CSV table of N, CA and C in Angstrom, one decimal:
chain,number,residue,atom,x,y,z
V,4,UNK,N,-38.8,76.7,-52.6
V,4,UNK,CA,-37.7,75.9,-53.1
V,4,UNK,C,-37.2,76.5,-54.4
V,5,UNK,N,-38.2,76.4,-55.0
V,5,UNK,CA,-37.8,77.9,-56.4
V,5,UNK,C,-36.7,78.8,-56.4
V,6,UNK,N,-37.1,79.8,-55.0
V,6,UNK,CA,-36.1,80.5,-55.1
V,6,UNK,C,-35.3,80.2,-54.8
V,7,UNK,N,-34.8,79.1,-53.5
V,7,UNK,CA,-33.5,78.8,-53.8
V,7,UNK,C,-32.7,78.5,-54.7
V,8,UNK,N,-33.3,77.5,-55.4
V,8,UNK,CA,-32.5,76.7,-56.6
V,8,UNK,C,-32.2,77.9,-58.2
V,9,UNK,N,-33.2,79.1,-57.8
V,9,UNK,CA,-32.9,80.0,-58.3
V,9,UNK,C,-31.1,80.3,-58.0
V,10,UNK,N,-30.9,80.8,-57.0
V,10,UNK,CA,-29.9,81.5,-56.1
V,10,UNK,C,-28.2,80.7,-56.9
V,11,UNK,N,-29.1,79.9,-57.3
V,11,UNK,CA,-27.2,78.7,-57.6
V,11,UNK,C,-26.8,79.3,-59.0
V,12,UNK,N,-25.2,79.2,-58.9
V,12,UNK,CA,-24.8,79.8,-60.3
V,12,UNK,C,-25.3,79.1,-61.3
V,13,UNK,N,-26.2,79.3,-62.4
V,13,UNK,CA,-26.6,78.5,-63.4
V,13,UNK,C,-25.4,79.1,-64.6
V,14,UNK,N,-24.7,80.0,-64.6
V,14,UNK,CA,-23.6,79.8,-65.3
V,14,UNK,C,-21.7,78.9,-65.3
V,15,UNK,N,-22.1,78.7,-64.2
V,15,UNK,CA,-21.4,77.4,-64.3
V,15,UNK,C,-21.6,75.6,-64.8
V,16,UNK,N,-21.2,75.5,-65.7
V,16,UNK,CA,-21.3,75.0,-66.8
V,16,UNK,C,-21.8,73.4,-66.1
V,17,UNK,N,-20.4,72.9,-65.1
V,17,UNK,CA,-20.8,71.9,-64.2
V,17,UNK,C,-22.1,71.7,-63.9
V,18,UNK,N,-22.3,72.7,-63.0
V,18,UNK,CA,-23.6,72.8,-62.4
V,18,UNK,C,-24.6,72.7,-63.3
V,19,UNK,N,-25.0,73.2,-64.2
V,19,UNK,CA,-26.1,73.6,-65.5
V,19,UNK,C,-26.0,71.6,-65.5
V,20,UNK,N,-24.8,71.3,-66.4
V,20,UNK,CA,-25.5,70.1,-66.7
V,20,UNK,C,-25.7,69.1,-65.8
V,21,UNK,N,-25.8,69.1,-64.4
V,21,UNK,CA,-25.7,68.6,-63.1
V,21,UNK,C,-27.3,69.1,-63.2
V,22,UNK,N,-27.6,70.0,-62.8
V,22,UNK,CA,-29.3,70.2,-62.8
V,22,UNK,C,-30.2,69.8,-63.5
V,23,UNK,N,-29.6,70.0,-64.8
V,23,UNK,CA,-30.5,69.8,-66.0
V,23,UNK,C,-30.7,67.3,-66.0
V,24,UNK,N,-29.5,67.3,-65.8
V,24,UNK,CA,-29.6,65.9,-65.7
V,24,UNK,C,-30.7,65.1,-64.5
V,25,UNK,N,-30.4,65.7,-63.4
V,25,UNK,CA,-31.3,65.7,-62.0
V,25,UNK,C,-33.0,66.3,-62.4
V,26,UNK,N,-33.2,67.4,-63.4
V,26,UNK,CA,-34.1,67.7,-63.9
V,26,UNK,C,-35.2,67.1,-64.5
V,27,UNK,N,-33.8,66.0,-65.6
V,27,UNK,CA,-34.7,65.2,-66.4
V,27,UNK,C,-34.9,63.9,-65.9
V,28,UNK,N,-34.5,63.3,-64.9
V,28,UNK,CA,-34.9,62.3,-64.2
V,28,UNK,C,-36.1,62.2,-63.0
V,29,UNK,N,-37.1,62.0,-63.3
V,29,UNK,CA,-38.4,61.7,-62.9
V,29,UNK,C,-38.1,60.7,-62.2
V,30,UNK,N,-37.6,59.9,-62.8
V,30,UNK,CA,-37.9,58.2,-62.1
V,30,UNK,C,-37.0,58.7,-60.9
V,31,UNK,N,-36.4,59.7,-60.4
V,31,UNK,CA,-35.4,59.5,-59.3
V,31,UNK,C,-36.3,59.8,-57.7
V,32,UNK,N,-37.4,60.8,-58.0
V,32,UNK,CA,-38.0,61.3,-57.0
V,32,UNK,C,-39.9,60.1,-56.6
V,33,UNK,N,-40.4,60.0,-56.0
V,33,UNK,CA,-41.1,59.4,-55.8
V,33,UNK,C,-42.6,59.7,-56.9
V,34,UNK,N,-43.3,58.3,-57.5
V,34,UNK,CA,-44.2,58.8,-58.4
V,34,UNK,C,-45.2,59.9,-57.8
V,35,UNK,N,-45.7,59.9,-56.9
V,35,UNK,CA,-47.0,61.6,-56.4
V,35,UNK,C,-45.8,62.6,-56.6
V,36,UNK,N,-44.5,62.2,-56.6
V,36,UNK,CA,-43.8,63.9,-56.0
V,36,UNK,C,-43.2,64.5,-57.5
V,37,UNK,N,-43.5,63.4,-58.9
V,37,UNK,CA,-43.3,64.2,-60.1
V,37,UNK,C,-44.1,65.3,-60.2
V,38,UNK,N,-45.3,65.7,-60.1
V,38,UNK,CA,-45.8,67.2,-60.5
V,38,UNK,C,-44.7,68.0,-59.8
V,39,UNK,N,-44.4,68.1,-58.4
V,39,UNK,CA,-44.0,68.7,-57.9
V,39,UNK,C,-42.5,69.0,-58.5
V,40,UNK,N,-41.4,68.1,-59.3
V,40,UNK,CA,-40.6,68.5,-60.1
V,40,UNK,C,-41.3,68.9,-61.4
V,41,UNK,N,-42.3,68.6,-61.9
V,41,UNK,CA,-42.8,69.7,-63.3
V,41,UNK,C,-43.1,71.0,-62.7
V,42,UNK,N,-43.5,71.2,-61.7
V,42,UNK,CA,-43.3,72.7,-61.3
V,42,UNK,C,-42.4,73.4,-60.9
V,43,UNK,N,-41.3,72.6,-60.4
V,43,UNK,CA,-39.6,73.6,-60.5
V,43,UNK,C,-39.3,74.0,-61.7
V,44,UNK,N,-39.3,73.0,-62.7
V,44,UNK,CA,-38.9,73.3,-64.1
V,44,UNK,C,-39.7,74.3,-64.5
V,45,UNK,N,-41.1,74.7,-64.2
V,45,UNK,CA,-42.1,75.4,-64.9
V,45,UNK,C,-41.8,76.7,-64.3
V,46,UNK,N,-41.4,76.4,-62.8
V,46,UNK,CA,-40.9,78.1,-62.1
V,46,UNK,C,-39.6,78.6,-62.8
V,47,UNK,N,-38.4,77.3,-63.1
V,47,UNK,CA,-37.0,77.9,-63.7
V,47,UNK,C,-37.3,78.2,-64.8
V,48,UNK,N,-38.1,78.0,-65.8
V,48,UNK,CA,-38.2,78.3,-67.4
V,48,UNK,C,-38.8,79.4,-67.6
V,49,UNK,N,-39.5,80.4,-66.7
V,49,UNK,CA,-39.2,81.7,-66.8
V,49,UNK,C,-38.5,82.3,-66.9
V,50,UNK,N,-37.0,81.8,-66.3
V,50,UNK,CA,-36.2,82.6,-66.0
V,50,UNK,C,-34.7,82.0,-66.6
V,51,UNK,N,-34.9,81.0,-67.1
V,51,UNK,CA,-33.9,79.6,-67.7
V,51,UNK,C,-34.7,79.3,-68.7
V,52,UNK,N,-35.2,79.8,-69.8
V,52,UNK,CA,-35.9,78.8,-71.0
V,52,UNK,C,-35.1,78.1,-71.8
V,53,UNK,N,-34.0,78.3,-72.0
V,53,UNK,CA,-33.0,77.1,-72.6
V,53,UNK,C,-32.7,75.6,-71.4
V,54,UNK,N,-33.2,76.0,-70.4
V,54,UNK,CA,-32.9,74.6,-69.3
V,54,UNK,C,-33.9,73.8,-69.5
V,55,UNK,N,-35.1,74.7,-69.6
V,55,UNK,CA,-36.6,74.0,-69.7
V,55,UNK,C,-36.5,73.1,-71.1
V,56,UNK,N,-35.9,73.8,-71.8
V,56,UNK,CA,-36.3,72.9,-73.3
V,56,UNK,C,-34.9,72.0,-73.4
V,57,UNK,N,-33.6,72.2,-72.7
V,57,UNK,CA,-33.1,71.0,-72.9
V,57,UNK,C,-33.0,69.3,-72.1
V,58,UNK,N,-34.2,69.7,-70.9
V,58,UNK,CA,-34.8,69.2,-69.7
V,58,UNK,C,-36.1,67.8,-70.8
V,59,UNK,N,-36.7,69.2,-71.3
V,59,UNK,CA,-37.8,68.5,-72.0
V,59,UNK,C,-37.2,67.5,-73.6
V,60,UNK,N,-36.0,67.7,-74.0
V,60,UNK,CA,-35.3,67.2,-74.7
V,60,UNK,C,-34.8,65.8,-74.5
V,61,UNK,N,-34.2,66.2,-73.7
V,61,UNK,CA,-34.0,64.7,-72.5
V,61,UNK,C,-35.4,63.8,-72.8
V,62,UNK,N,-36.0,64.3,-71.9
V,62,UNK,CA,-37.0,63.4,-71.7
V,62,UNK,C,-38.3,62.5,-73.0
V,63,UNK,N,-38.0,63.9,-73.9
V,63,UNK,CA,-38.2,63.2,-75.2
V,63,UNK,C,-37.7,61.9,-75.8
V,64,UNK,N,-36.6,62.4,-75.4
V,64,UNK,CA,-35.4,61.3,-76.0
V,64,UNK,C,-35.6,59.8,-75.3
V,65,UNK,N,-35.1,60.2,-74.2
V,65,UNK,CA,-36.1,59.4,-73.2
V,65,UNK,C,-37.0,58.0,-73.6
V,66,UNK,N,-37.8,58.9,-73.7
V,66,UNK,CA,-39.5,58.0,-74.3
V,66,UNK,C,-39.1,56.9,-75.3
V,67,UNK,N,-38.3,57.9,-76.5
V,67,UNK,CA,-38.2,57.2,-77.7
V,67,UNK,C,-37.1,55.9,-77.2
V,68,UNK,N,-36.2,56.3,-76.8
V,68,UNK,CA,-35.3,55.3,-76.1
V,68,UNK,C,-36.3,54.2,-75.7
V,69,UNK,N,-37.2,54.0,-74.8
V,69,UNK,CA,-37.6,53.4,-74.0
V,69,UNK,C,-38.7,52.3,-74.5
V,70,UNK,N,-39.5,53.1,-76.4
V,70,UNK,CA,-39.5,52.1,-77.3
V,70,UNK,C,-38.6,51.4,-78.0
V,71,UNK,N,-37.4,51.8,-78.2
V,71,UNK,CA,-36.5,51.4,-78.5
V,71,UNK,C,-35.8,50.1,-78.1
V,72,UNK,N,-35.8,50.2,-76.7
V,72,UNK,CA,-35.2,48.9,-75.9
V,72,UNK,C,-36.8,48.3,-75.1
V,73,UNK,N,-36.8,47.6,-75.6
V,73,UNK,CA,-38.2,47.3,-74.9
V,73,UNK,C,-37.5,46.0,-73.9
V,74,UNK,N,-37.4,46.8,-72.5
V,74,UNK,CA,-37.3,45.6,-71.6
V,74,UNK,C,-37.9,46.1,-70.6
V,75,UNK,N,-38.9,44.9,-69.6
V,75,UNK,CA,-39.3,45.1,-68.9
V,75,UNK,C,-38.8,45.6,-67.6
V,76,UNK,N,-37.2,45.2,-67.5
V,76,UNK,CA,-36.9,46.2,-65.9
V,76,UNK,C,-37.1,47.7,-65.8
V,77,UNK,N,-37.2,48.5,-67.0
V,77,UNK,CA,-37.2,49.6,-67.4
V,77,UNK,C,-38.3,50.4,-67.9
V,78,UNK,N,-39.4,49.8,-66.9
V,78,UNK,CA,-41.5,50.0,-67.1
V,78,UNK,C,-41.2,51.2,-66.4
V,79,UNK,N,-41.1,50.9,-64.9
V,79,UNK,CA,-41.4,51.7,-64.2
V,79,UNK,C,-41.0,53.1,-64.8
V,80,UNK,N,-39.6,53.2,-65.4
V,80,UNK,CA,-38.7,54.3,-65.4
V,80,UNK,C,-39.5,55.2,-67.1
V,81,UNK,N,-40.3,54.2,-67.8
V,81,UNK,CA,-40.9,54.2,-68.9
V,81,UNK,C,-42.2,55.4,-68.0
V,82,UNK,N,-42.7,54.7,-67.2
V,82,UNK,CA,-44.0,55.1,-66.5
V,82,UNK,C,-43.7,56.7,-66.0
V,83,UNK,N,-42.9,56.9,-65.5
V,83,UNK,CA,-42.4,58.0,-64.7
V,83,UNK,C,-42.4,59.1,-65.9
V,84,UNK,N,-41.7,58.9,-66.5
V,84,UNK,CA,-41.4,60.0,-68.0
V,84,UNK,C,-42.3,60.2,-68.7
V,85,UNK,N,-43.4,59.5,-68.5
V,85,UNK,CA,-45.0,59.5,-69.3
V,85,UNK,C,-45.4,60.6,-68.6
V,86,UNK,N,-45.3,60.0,-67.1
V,86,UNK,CA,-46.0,60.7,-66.0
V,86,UNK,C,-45.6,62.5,-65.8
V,87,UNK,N,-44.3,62.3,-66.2
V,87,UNK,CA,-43.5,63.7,-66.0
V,87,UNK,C,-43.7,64.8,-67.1
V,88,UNK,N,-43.8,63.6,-68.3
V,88,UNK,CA,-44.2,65.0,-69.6
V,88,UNK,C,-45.8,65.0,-69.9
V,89,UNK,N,-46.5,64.6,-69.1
V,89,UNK,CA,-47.8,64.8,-68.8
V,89,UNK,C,-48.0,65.8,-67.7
V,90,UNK,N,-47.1,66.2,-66.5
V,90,UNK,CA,-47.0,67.0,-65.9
V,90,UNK,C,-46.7,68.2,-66.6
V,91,UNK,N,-46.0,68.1,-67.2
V,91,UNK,CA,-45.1,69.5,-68.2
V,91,UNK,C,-46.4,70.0,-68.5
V,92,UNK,N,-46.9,69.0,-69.7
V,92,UNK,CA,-48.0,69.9,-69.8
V,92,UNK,C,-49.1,70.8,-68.8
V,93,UNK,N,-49.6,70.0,-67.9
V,93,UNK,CA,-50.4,70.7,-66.7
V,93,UNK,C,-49.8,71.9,-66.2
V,94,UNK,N,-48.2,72.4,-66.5
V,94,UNK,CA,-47.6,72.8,-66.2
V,94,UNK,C,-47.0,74.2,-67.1
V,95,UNK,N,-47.9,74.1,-68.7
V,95,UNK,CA,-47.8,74.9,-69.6
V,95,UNK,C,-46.3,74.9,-70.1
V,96,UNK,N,-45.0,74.0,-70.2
V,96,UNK,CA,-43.7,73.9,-70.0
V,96,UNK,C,-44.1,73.2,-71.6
V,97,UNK,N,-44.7,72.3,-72.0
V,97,UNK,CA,-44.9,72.1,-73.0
V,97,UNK,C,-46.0,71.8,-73.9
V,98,UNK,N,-46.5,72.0,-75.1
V,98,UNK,CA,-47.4,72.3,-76.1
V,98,UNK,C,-48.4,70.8,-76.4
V,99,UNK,N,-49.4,70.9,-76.6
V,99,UNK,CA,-50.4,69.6,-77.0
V,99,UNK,C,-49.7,69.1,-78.0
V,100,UNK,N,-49.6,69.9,-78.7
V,100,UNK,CA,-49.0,69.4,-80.2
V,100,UNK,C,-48.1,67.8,-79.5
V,101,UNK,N,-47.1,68.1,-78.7
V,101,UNK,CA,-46.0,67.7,-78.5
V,101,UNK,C,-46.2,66.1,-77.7
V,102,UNK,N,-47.7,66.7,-76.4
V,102,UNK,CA,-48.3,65.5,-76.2
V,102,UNK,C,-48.9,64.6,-77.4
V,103,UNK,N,-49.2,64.8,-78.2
V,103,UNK,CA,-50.6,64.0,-79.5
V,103,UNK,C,-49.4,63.5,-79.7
V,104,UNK,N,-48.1,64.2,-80.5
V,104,UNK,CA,-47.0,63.1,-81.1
V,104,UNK,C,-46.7,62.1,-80.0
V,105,UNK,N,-46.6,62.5,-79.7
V,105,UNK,CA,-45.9,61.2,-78.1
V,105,UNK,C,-47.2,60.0,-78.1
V,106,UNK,N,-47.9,60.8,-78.1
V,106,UNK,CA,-49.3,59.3,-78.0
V,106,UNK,C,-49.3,58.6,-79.0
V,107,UNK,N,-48.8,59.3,-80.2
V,107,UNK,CA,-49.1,58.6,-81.4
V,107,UNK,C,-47.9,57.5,-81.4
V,108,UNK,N,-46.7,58.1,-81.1
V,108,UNK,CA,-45.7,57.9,-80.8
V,108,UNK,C,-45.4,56.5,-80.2
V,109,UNK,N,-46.5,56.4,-79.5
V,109,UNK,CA,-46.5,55.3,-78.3
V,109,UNK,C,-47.2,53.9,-79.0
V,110,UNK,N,-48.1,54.5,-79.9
V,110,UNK,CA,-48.7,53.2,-80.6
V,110,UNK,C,-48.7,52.8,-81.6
V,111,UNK,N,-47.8,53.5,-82.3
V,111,UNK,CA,-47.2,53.4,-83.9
V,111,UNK,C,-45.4,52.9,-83.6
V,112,UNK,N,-44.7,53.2,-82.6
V,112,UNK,CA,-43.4,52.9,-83.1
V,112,UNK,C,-42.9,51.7,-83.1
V,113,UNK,N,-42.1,51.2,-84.2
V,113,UNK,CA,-41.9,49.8,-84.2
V,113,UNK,C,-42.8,48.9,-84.7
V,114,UNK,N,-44.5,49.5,-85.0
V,114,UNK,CA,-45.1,48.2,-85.1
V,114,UNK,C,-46.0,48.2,-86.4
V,115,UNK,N,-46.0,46.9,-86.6
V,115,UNK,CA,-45.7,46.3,-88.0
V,115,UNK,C,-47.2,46.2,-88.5
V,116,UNK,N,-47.7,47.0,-89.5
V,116,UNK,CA,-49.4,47.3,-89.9
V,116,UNK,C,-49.2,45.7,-90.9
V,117,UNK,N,-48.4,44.7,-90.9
V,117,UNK,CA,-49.4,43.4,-91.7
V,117,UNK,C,-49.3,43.1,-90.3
V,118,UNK,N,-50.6,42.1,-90.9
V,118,UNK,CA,-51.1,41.4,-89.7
V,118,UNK,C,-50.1,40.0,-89.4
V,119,UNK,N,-49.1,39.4,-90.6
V,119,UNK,CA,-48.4,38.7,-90.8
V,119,UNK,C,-47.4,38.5,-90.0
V,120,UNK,N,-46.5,39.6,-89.8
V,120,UNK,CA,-45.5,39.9,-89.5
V,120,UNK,C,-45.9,40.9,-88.1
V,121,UNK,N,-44.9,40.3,-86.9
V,121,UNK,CA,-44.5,40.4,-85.5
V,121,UNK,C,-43.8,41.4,-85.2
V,122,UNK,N,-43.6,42.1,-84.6
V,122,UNK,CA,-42.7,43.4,-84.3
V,122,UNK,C,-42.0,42.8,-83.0
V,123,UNK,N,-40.9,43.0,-83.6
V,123,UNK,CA,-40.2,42.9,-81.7
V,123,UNK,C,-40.1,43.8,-80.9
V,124,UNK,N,-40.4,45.2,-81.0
V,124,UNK,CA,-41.0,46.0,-80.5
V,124,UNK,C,-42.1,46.3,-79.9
V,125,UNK,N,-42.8,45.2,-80.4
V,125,UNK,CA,-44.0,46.0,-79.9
V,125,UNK,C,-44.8,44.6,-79.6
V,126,UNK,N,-44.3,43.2,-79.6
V,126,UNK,CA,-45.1,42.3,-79.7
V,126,UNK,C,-47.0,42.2,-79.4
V,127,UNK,N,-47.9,41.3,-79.9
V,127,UNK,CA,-48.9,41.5,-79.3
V,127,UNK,C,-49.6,41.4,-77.8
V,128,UNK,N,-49.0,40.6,-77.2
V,128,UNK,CA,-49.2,40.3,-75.8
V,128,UNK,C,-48.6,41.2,-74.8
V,129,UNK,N,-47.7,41.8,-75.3
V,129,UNK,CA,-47.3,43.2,-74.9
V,129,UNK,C,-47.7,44.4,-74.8
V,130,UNK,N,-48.4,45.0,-73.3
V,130,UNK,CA,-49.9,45.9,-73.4
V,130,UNK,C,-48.8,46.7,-72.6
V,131,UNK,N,-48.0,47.1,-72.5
V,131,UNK,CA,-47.4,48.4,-71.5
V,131,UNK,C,-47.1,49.7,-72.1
V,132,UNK,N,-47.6,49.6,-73.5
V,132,UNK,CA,-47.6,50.7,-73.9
V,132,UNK,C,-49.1,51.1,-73.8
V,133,UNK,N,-50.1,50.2,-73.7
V,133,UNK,CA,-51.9,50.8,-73.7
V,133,UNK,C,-51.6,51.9,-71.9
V,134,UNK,N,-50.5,50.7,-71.5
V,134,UNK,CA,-50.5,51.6,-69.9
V,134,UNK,C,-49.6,53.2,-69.9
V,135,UNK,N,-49.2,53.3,-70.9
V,135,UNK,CA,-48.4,54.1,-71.1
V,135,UNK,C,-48.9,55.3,-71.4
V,136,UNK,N,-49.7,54.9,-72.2
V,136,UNK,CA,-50.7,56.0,-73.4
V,136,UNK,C,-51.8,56.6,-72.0
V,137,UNK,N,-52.2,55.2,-71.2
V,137,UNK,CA,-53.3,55.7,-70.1
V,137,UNK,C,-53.1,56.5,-69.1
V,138,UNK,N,-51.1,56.6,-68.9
V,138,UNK,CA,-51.4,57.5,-67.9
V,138,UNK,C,-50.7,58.9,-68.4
V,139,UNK,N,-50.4,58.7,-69.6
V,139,UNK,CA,-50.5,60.5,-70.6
V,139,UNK,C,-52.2,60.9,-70.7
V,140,UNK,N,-52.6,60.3,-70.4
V,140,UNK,CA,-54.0,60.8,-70.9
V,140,UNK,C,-55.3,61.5,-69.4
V,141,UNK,N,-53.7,59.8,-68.4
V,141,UNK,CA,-54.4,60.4,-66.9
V,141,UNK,C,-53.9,61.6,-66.4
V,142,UNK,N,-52.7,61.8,-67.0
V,142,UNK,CA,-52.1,63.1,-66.2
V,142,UNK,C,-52.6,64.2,-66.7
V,143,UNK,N,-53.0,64.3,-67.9
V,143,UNK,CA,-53.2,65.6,-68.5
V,143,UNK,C,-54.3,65.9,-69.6
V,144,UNK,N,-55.1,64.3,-70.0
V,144,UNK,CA,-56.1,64.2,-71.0
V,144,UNK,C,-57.1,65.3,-70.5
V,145,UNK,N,-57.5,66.0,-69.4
V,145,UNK,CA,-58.6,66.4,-68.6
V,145,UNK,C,-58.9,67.9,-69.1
V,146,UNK,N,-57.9,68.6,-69.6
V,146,UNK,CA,-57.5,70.2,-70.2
V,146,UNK,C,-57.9,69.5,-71.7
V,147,UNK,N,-58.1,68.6,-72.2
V,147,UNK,CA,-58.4,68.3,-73.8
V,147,UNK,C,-59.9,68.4,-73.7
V,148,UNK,N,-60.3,69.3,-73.4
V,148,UNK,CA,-62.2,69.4,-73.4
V,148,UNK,C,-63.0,70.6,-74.2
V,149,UNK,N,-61.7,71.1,-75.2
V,149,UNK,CA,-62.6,72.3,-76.1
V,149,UNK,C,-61.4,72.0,-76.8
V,150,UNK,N,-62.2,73.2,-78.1
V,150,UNK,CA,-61.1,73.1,-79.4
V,150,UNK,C,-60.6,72.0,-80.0
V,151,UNK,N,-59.6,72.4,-80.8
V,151,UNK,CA,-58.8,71.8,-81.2
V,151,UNK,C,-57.9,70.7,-81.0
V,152,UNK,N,-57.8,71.1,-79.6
V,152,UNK,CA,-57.6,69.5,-78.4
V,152,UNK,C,-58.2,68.9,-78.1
V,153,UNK,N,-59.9,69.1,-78.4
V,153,UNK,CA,-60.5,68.2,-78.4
V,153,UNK,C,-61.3,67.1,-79.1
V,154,UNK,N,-60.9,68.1,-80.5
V,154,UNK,CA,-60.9,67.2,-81.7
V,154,UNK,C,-59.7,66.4,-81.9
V,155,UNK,N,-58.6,67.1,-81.4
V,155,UNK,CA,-57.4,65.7,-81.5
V,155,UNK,C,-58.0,64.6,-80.7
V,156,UNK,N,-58.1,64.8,-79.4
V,156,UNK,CA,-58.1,63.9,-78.7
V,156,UNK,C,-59.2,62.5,-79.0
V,157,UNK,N,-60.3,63.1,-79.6
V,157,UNK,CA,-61.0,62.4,-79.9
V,157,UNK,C,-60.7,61.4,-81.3
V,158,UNK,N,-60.2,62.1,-81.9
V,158,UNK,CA,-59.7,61.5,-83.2
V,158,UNK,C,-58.2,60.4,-82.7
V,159,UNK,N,-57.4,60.8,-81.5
V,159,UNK,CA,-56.5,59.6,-81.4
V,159,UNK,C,-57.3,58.4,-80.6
V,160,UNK,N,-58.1,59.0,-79.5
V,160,UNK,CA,-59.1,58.0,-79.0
V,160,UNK,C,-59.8,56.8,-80.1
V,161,UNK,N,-60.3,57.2,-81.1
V,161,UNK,CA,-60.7,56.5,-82.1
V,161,UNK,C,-59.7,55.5,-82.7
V,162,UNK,N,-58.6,56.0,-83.1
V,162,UNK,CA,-57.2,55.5,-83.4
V,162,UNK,C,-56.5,54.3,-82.9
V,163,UNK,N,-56.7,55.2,-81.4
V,163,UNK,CA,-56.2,54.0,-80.1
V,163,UNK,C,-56.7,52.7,-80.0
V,164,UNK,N,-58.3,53.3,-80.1
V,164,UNK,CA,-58.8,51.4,-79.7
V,164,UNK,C,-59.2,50.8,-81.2
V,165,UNK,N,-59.2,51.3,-82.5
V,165,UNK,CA,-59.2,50.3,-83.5
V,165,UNK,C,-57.7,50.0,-83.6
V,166,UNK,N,-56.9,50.5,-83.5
V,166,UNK,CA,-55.3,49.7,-83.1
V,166,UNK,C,-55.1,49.0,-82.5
V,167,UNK,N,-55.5,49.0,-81.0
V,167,UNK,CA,-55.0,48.2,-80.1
V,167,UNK,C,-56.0,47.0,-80.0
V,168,UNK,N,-57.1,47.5,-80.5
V,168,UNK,CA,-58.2,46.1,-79.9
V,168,UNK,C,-58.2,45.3,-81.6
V,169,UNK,N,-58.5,45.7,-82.6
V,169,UNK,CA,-58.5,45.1,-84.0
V,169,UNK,C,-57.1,44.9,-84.2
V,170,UNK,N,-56.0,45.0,-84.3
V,170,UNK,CA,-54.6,44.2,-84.2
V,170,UNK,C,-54.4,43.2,-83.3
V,171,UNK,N,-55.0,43.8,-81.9
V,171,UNK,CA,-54.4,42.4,-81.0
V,171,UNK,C,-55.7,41.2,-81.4
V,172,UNK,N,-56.8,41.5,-81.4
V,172,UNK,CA,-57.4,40.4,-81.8
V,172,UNK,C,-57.0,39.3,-83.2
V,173,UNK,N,-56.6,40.2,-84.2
V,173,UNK,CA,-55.9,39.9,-85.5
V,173,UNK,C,-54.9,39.2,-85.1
V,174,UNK,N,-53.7,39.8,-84.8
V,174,UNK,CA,-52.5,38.8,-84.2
V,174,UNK,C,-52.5,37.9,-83.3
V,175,UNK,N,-53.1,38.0,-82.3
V,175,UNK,CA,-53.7,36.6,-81.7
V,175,UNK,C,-54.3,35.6,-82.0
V,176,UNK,N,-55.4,35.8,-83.0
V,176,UNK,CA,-55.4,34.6,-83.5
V,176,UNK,C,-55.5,33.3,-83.9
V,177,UNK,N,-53.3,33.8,-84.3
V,177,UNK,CA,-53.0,32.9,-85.3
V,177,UNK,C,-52.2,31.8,-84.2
């Protein structure tokens, strides 16, 4: 498939942002068959590295969007993009560094360190981001088992569950 999708003018401008958009949408192809789109992008960015990183741009953007509007019809499509830049990585298309921000990302944005005050972001009875974080960690936590990835990992692990478990018990409560 590679090489076909190789074969198409990628200098025609249409087409480029026609690919790149089809690229960055994960949620469009079935959840098992996202690796299989992290690995087109991982075959074209050998040979397209400006598509690969404005693919992975998207999808960044994406994420943050997706704390952003926190509505429930829009899990699944939440889930998919987790799932897809967890692929990237497996896929060497994108850097740990890049995963840890995103994790952190996922349990810091929006939400409010007094225990007083409610985030509408992030409310407490609201766990779809712990699902969020679980399947970045299921797609790709498994390569974090030496180095320096594995002191991160361990260090957000620690992070994760005095956040999520000592806040939600705190805010609940009241």
């Amino acid at each position: 498939i590679l090489r076909q999708i190789r074969k198409f003018n990628w200098a025609d401008a249409d087409f480029r942002s026609y690919a790149i958009k089809c690229l960055a949408a994960p949620y469009s192809v079935k959840f098992n068959s996202i690796q299989c789109l992290a690995s087109i992008l991982s075959g074209l960015s050998h040979f397209y590295d400006d598509v690969a990183i404005e693919v992975l741009d998207n999808v960044l953007d994406d994420i943050r969007l997706g704390l952003e509007i926190n509505i429930p019809k829009f899990n699944q499509r939440r889930l998919c993009m987790i799932k897809y830049l967890g692929e990237l990585y497996n896929y060497r298309v994108v850097d740990s560094i890049i995963i840890f921000r995103t994790l952190y990302l996922l349990i810091t944005y929006g939400v409010s360190l007094e225990p007083s005050e409610i985030s509408d972001l992030d409310p407490p009875e609201h766990l779809f981001r712990i699902r969020l974080v679980c399947t970045l960690l299921d797609s790709c936590g498994q390569y974090f088992d030496r180095g320096t990835s594995k002191k991160r990992l361990d260090c957000f692990l620690i992070y994760f569950q005095v956040k999520e478990i000592l806040f939600f018990k705190l805010k609940t409560r009241k």
